[in-house]
Amino acid sequence: MNIIGIKYCGGCNPVIDRQRLVQVLEKMLPPGFKLATNEPPQDWSMGVSLCGCPTACAEITTAGSPIGKWICIGGETIDLVSVREEEMAGKVVEKIKAQL
């Protein structure tokens, strides 16, 4: 089982619907993958930093997390590349598959 850890920002100024994005991601992930916020970071296969605005303030240096295997969402960007909100889940799933 590949556990994809989700690290949320504080949610102070979101320009995307983070909850809806996670719901769509869960439906799109292939078998053998699951999203988690409550699993210990050392059990994660990789992480998704899910920030609602372009500031992307969520800390991704969690002890024991898979440093170097992160997808960073900041508002309508994924890894600093602009992506329309309705296309984000598909792009994130593509990146997960490419990294694992």
PDB file of C-alpha atoms in Angstrom:
ATOM      1  CA  MET A   1       0.000   0.000   0.000  1.00  0.00           C
ATOM      2  CA  ASN A   2       1.366   3.402  -0.997  1.00  0.00           C
ATOM      3  CA  ILE A   3       0.359   5.983   1.584  1.00  0.00           C
ATOM      4  CA  ILE A   4       0.249   9.531   0.243  1.00  0.00           C
ATOM      5  CA  GLY A   5       0.439  11.917   3.185  1.00  0.00           C
ATOM      6  CA  ILE A   6      -1.492  15.172   2.999  1.00  0.00           C
ATOM      7  CA  LYS A   7      -0.041  18.202   4.779  1.00  0.00           C
ATOM      8  CA  TYR A   8      -2.513  21.084   4.932  1.00  0.00           C
ATOM      9  CA  CYS A   9      -1.792  24.780   5.313  1.00  0.00           C
ATOM     10  CA  GLY A  10      -3.696  26.826   7.878  1.00  0.00           C
ATOM     11  CA  GLY A  11      -6.467  27.662   5.402  1.00  0.00           C
ATOM     12  CA  CYS A  12      -6.404  31.396   6.056  1.00  0.00           C
ATOM     13  CA  ASN A  13      -6.792  32.603   2.452  1.00  0.00           C
ATOM     14  CA  PRO A  14      -7.808  29.728   0.137  1.00  0.00           C
ATOM     15  CA  VAL A  15      -8.465  30.337  -3.551  1.00  0.00           C
ATOM     16  CA  ILE A  16      -9.165  26.632  -4.235  1.00  0.00           C
ATOM     17  CA  ASP A  17     -11.478  24.153  -2.540  1.00  0.00           C
ATOM     18  CA  ARG A  18      -8.975  21.912  -0.752  1.00  0.00           C
ATOM     19  CA  GLN A  19     -11.584  19.502   0.597  1.00  0.00           C
ATOM     20  CA  ARG A  20     -13.106  18.917  -2.842  1.00  0.00           C
ATOM     21  CA  LEU A  21      -9.643  18.411  -4.351  1.00  0.00           C
ATOM     22  CA  VAL A  22      -8.878  15.667  -1.800  1.00  0.00           C
ATOM     23  CA  GLN A  23     -12.241  13.996  -2.440  1.00  0.00           C
ATOM     24  CA  VAL A  24     -11.576  13.909  -6.199  1.00  0.00           C
ATOM     25  CA  LEU A  25      -7.999  12.688  -5.645  1.00  0.00           C
ATOM     26  CA  GLU A  26      -9.254   9.790  -3.514  1.00  0.00           C
ATOM     27  CA  LYS A  27     -11.582   8.702  -6.324  1.00  0.00           C
ATOM     28  CA  MET A  28      -8.888   8.993  -9.011  1.00  0.00           C
ATOM     29  CA  LEU A  29      -6.047   7.170  -7.259  1.00  0.00           C
ATOM     30  CA  PRO A  30      -5.379   3.682  -8.597  1.00  0.00           C
ATOM     31  CA  PRO A  31      -5.725   0.605  -6.369  1.00  0.00           C
ATOM     32  CA  GLY A  32      -2.878   0.268  -3.882  1.00  0.00           C
ATOM     33  CA  PHE A  33      -2.768   4.000  -3.080  1.00  0.00           C
ATOM     34  CA  LYS A  34      -4.450   5.871  -0.255  1.00  0.00           C
ATOM     35  CA  LEU A  35      -4.433   9.416   1.068  1.00  0.00           C
ATOM     36  CA  ALA A  36      -3.832   9.954   4.759  1.00  0.00           C
ATOM     37  CA  THR A  37      -3.433  12.746   7.248  1.00  0.00           C
ATOM     38  CA  ASN A  38      -3.320  10.581  10.358  1.00  0.00           C
ATOM     39  CA  GLU A  39      -0.640   8.048   9.401  1.00  0.00           C
ATOM     40  CA  PRO A  40       2.869   8.613  10.829  1.00  0.00           C
ATOM     41  CA  PRO A  41       4.967  10.522   8.257  1.00  0.00           C
ATOM     42  CA  GLN A  42       7.618   7.791   8.274  1.00  0.00           C
ATOM     43  CA  ASP A  43       4.980   5.461   6.751  1.00  0.00           C
ATOM     44  CA  TRP A  44       4.283   7.798   3.820  1.00  0.00           C
ATOM     45  CA  SER A  45       5.465   6.853   0.343  1.00  0.00           C
ATOM     46  CA  MET A  46       5.389  10.556  -0.491  1.00  0.00           C
ATOM     47  CA  GLY A  47       3.642  13.745   0.567  1.00  0.00           C
ATOM     48  CA  VAL A  48       1.326  16.358  -0.895  1.00  0.00           C
ATOM     49  CA  SER A  49       1.597  19.841   0.550  1.00  0.00           C
ATOM     50  CA  LEU A  50      -1.926  21.186   0.051  1.00  0.00           C
ATOM     51  CA  CYS A  51      -2.030  24.955   0.384  1.00  0.00           C
ATOM     52  CA  GLY A  52      -5.108  26.917  -0.583  1.00  0.00           C
ATOM     53  CA  CYS A  53      -3.269  30.013  -1.814  1.00  0.00           C
ATOM     54  CA  PRO A  54      -0.061  30.775  -3.754  1.00  0.00           C
ATOM     55  CA  THR A  55       1.851  31.581  -0.550  1.00  0.00           C
ATOM     56  CA  ALA A  56       2.144  27.798   0.009  1.00  0.00           C
ATOM     57  CA  CYS A  57       3.059  28.125   3.677  1.00  0.00           C
ATOM     58  CA  ALA A  58       2.669  24.490   4.827  1.00  0.00           C
ATOM     59  CA  GLU A  59       5.888  23.152   6.335  1.00  0.00           C
ATOM     60  CA  ILE A  60       7.115  20.073   4.471  1.00  0.00           C
ATOM     61  CA  THR A  61      10.102  19.144   6.594  1.00  0.00           C
ATOM     62  CA  THR A  62       8.081  16.913   8.944  1.00  0.00           C
ATOM     63  CA  ALA A  63      10.425  14.577  10.795  1.00  0.00           C
ATOM     64  CA  GLY A  64      10.530  11.171   9.190  1.00  0.00           C
ATOM     65  CA  SER A  65       8.655  12.252   6.067  1.00  0.00           C
ATOM     66  CA  PRO A  66       9.831  11.287   2.582  1.00  0.00           C
ATOM     67  CA  ILE A  67      11.902  14.413   1.958  1.00  0.00           C
ATOM     68  CA  GLY A  68      12.346  14.909  -1.766  1.00  0.00           C
ATOM     69  CA  LYS A  69       9.093  13.169  -2.617  1.00  0.00           C
ATOM     70  CA  TRP A  70       6.650  16.053  -2.349  1.00  0.00           C
ATOM     71  CA  ILE A  71       4.055  17.549  -4.616  1.00  0.00           C
ATOM     72  CA  CYS A  72       3.449  21.156  -3.642  1.00  0.00           C
ATOM     73  CA  ILE A  73       0.058  22.690  -4.339  1.00  0.00           C
ATOM     74  CA  GLY A  74      -0.186  26.429  -3.772  1.00  0.00           C
ATOM     75  CA  GLY A  75      -3.479  27.913  -4.897  1.00  0.00           C
ATOM     76  CA  GLU A  76      -3.850  27.206  -8.595  1.00  0.00           C
ATOM     77  CA  THR A  77      -0.297  25.894  -8.989  1.00  0.00           C
ATOM     78  CA  ILE A  78       1.309  22.480  -8.721  1.00  0.00           C
ATOM     79  CA  ASP A  79       5.057  22.606  -8.159  1.00  0.00           C
ATOM     80  CA  LEU A  80       4.939  26.284  -9.225  1.00  0.00           C
ATOM     81  CA  VAL A  81       3.214  25.521 -12.552  1.00  0.00           C
ATOM     82  CA  SER A  82      -0.208  27.119 -13.128  1.00  0.00           C
ATOM     83  CA  VAL A  83      -3.026  24.567 -13.335  1.00  0.00           C
ATOM     84  CA  ARG A  84      -6.765  25.216 -13.519  1.00  0.00           C
ATOM     85  CA  GLU A  85      -8.524  24.000 -10.385  1.00  0.00           C
ATOM     86  CA  GLU A  86     -10.689  21.494 -12.272  1.00  0.00           C
ATOM     87  CA  GLU A  87      -7.540  19.869 -13.735  1.00  0.00           C
ATOM     88  CA  MET A  88      -5.556  19.685 -10.513  1.00  0.00           C
ATOM     89  CA  ALA A  89      -6.582  16.224  -9.295  1.00  0.00           C
ATOM     90  CA  GLY A  90      -5.631  14.584 -12.591  1.00  0.00           C
ATOM     91  CA  LYS A  91      -2.257  16.347 -12.665  1.00  0.00           C
ATOM     92  CA  VAL A  92      -1.522  15.348  -9.058  1.00  0.00           C
ATOM     93  CA  VAL A  93      -2.368  11.694  -9.788  1.00  0.00           C
ATOM     94  CA  GLU A  94      -0.034  11.798 -12.820  1.00  0.00           C
ATOM     95  CA  LYS A  95       2.767  13.149 -10.629  1.00  0.00           C
ATOM     96  CA  ILE A  96       2.158  10.523  -7.932  1.00  0.00           C
ATOM     97  CA  LYS A  97       2.352   7.721 -10.492  1.00  0.00           C
ATOM     98  CA  ALA A  98       5.521   9.206 -12.005  1.00  0.00           C
ATOM     99  CA  GLN A  99       7.301   9.476  -8.643  1.00  0.00           C
ATOM    100  CA  LEU A 100       6.410   6.036  -7.272  1.00  0.00           C
TER     101      LEU A 100
END
